[in-house]
Amino acid sequence: MPLAACGAMLGSGKPDNLFRFGVPEREDAQAGTANAAPVTLSLARIRFAPEIEGDRILTARGDSVLYIKDARWAAPAPDLFSQALARQFATQAPHVRLRTLREGSADALVLRLDVDRFEARYGRDVQTDTPPVILVSAIAELLDPMTRQIIERRRFSAEEAATLNAKAAIVAAFDKAVGRVSIEIVGWSVGTAQTRPPVAAGRSQ
């Protein structure tokens, strides 16, 4: 698996292979309950840690952090993650109206995500060709729309072993890990929003 440090990749002169995650091969039937009460959530801009917020694919071995050579995400990772999460909401909870902060209503809970792990982790033994394990971890918070105080907070994590030490297999493992995390985030945030009393009318004035 060719790896390169951050600076070494920039001058390779070869076009990078571009990859995506969170895009289903086919659109499955919606799994949400058609008769569920409508819910609106305002999704804040998803924040990634600085080393993973761009379009490079991060790997780690022990204390060393490298990027996969000649491979990038087709868009910045936060954008692809936002799209993957929106697809999960559309599939798992079609009664939920997911809005940006600008579009959200005054009584809609705010969903904020901080992704701090988004990497392919190798074992410490550099002599082996063992495929990496993909780590995706995020802290999700639901905020009061008026005070921006945290109502609920939870960490969601997933590990997914790549089947091969190859770019396509590593990207496929990223896709599975993102899918697992986003499904859990959808279930938790929708369940919390449905059980929380609505914001009092006087508070929105």
Coordinates of C-alpha atoms in Angstrom, one line a residue:
M1 CA 0.0 0.0 0.0
P2 CA 1.9 3.1 -1.1
L3 CA 1.8 5.8 1.6
A4 CA 3.2 9.3 1.6
A5 CA 3.7 12.0 4.1
C6 CA 1.7 15.2 3.7
G7 CA 4.4 17.1 1.8
A8 CA 5.6 14.1 -0.4
M9 CA 2.2 13.7 -2.0
L10 CA 1.9 17.1 -3.5
G11 CA 4.5 16.9 -6.2
S12 CA 3.9 13.4 -7.5
G13 CA 2.7 14.7 -10.9
K14 CA 0.2 11.9 -11.3
P15 CA -3.6 12.5 -11.2
D16 CA -5.0 11.2 -7.9
N17 CA -7.6 8.5 -7.7
L18 CA -10.8 10.1 -6.3
F19 CA -13.2 8.2 -4.0
R20 CA -16.5 8.7 -2.3
F21 CA -18.3 7.2 0.7
G22 CA -21.9 7.2 1.8
V23 CA -23.4 6.8 -1.7
P24 CA -25.6 3.6 -1.9
E25 CA -25.4 1.5 -5.1
R26 CA -29.2 1.6 -5.2
E27 CA -31.8 3.5 -3.2
D28 CA -33.5 1.2 -0.8
A29 CA -37.1 1.5 0.2
Q30 CA -37.6 4.0 3.0
A31 CA -37.6 2.4 6.4
G32 CA -39.2 5.1 8.4
T33 CA -42.7 5.1 9.8
A34 CA -45.1 6.9 7.4
N35 CA -47.4 7.9 10.2
A36 CA -44.7 9.3 12.5
A37 CA -45.2 12.9 13.7
P38 CA -43.1 15.4 11.6
V39 CA -39.9 16.5 13.2
T40 CA -37.5 19.2 12.2
L41 CA -33.8 19.2 13.0
S42 CA -31.2 21.9 12.3
L43 CA -27.9 20.4 11.2
A44 CA -24.9 22.5 12.1
R45 CA -21.8 22.4 9.9
I46 CA -20.1 19.1 10.7
R47 CA -16.7 19.7 12.1
F48 CA -13.7 17.5 11.5
A49 CA -10.3 17.5 13.3
P50 CA -7.8 19.5 11.3
E51 CA -5.8 16.5 10.0
I52 CA -8.9 14.9 8.5
E53 CA -11.0 17.8 7.4
G54 CA -9.7 18.0 3.8
D55 CA -9.8 15.5 1.0
R56 CA -6.8 13.4 1.9
I57 CA -7.2 9.9 3.3
L58 CA -5.4 9.6 6.6
T59 CA -3.6 6.4 7.8
A60 CA -1.9 5.8 11.1
R61 CA 0.7 3.2 12.3
G62 CA 1.7 3.6 15.9
D63 CA 2.6 7.2 16.4
S64 CA 3.1 7.9 12.7
V65 CA 0.4 9.6 10.6
L66 CA 0.5 9.4 6.8
Y67 CA -1.7 10.0 3.9
I68 CA -2.5 7.5 1.1
K69 CA -0.5 8.4 -1.9
D70 CA -2.3 9.3 -5.2
A71 CA -5.7 9.0 -3.5
R72 CA -8.2 11.6 -2.3
W73 CA -11.8 12.0 -1.5
A74 CA -13.8 13.4 -4.3
A75 CA -14.8 16.3 -2.0
P76 CA -13.8 17.4 1.5
A77 CA -14.6 14.7 4.0
P78 CA -17.1 16.9 6.0
D79 CA -19.1 17.5 2.9
L80 CA -19.3 13.8 2.0
F81 CA -20.2 12.9 5.6
S82 CA -23.0 15.5 5.6
Q83 CA -24.4 14.0 2.4
A84 CA -24.2 10.5 3.8
L85 CA -26.0 11.6 7.0
A86 CA -28.7 13.3 5.0
R87 CA -29.3 10.1 3.0
Q88 CA -29.6 8.1 6.2
F89 CA -32.2 10.5 7.5
A90 CA -34.1 10.3 4.2
T91 CA -34.1 6.5 4.4
Q92 CA -34.5 5.8 8.1
A93 CA -36.6 8.8 9.1
P94 CA -38.4 10.3 6.1
H95 CA -40.7 12.2 8.5
V96 CA -37.8 14.3 9.7
R97 CA -37.1 17.6 8.0
L98 CA -33.4 18.1 8.1
R99 CA -32.4 21.8 7.7
T100 CA -29.3 23.9 7.9
L101 CA -29.0 26.4 10.7
R102 CA -30.1 29.1 8.4
E103 CA -33.2 27.1 7.2
G104 CA -34.1 25.7 10.6
S105 CA -37.1 26.9 12.6
A106 CA -36.8 28.6 16.0
D107 CA -38.1 25.5 17.8
A108 CA -36.0 22.9 16.0
L109 CA -33.2 21.1 18.0
V110 CA -29.8 21.7 16.6
L111 CA -27.7 18.6 15.8
R112 CA -23.9 19.3 16.0
L113 CA -21.2 16.7 15.1
D114 CA -17.5 16.8 15.8
V115 CA -15.6 14.0 14.0
D116 CA -12.2 13.4 15.7
R117 CA -11.3 10.0 14.2
F118 CA -11.5 9.2 10.5
E119 CA -8.5 7.1 9.7
A120 CA -7.2 3.7 8.5
R121 CA -5.1 2.3 11.3
Y122 CA -2.4 -0.3 10.6
G123 CA -0.7 -2.5 13.1
R124 CA 2.7 -1.6 14.4
D125 CA 4.5 -4.4 12.5
V126 CA 5.6 -2.7 9.3
Q127 CA 6.7 -6.0 7.8
T128 CA 3.2 -7.4 7.4
D129 CA 0.7 -6.6 4.7
T130 CA -2.3 -6.9 7.0
P131 CA -5.2 -4.7 5.9
P132 CA -6.0 -1.7 8.1
V133 CA -8.9 -1.2 10.4
I134 CA -11.0 1.9 9.7
L135 CA -11.9 4.0 12.7
V136 CA -14.7 6.5 12.6
S137 CA -15.7 8.3 15.8
A138 CA -17.8 11.4 16.4
I139 CA -19.3 13.3 19.3
A140 CA -22.9 14.2 18.6
E141 CA -24.7 16.9 20.5
L142 CA -28.3 18.1 20.5
L143 CA -28.6 21.8 21.4
D144 CA -31.5 23.9 22.6
P145 CA -32.4 26.2 19.6
M146 CA -32.7 29.3 21.8
T147 CA -30.0 29.0 24.3
R148 CA -27.6 26.7 22.4
Q149 CA -27.2 24.7 25.6
I150 CA -26.4 21.0 25.2
I151 CA -29.4 18.8 25.9
E152 CA -28.0 15.4 25.0
R153 CA -24.4 14.4 24.2
R154 CA -23.1 11.0 23.0
R155 CA -20.1 9.5 21.3
F156 CA -20.6 7.2 18.3
S157 CA -17.8 5.0 17.0
A158 CA -17.4 2.2 14.5
E159 CA -14.5 0.0 13.5
E160 CA -14.4 -1.8 10.2
A161 CA -11.6 -4.0 8.9
A162 CA -10.7 -3.6 5.3
T163 CA -10.7 -6.9 3.4
L164 CA -7.5 -6.1 1.5
N165 CA -4.6 -3.7 1.8
A166 CA -5.8 -1.9 -1.3
K167 CA -7.3 1.5 -2.0
A168 CA -10.7 0.2 -3.1
A169 CA -11.0 -2.1 -0.1
I170 CA -10.0 0.6 2.3
V171 CA -12.6 3.0 0.9
A172 CA -15.2 0.3 1.1
A173 CA -14.4 -0.1 4.8
F174 CA -14.7 3.6 5.3
D175 CA -18.1 3.5 3.6
K176 CA -19.3 0.7 6.0
A177 CA -18.0 2.5 9.1
V178 CA -19.7 5.8 8.1
G179 CA -22.9 3.9 7.4
R180 CA -22.9 2.3 10.9
V181 CA -22.2 5.6 12.7
S182 CA -24.7 7.6 10.7
I183 CA -27.5 5.1 11.3
E184 CA -26.9 5.3 15.0
I185 CA -26.8 9.1 15.0
V186 CA -30.1 9.2 13.1
G187 CA -31.8 6.8 15.6
W188 CA -30.5 8.7 18.6
S189 CA -31.3 12.2 17.4
V190 CA -34.7 11.4 16.1
G191 CA -35.7 9.5 19.3
T192 CA -34.5 12.4 21.4
A193 CA -36.3 15.0 19.3
Q194 CA -39.6 13.1 19.4
T195 CA -39.6 12.7 23.2
R196 CA -38.5 16.2 24.1
P197 CA -41.3 18.7 24.8
P198 CA -41.7 21.5 22.2
V199 CA -40.1 24.9 22.9
A200 CA -42.5 27.2 24.6
A201 CA -43.9 29.9 22.4
G202 CA -42.8 32.7 24.7
R203 CA -39.1 31.7 24.3
S204 CA -39.0 32.3 20.6
Q205 CA -40.0 36.0 20.9

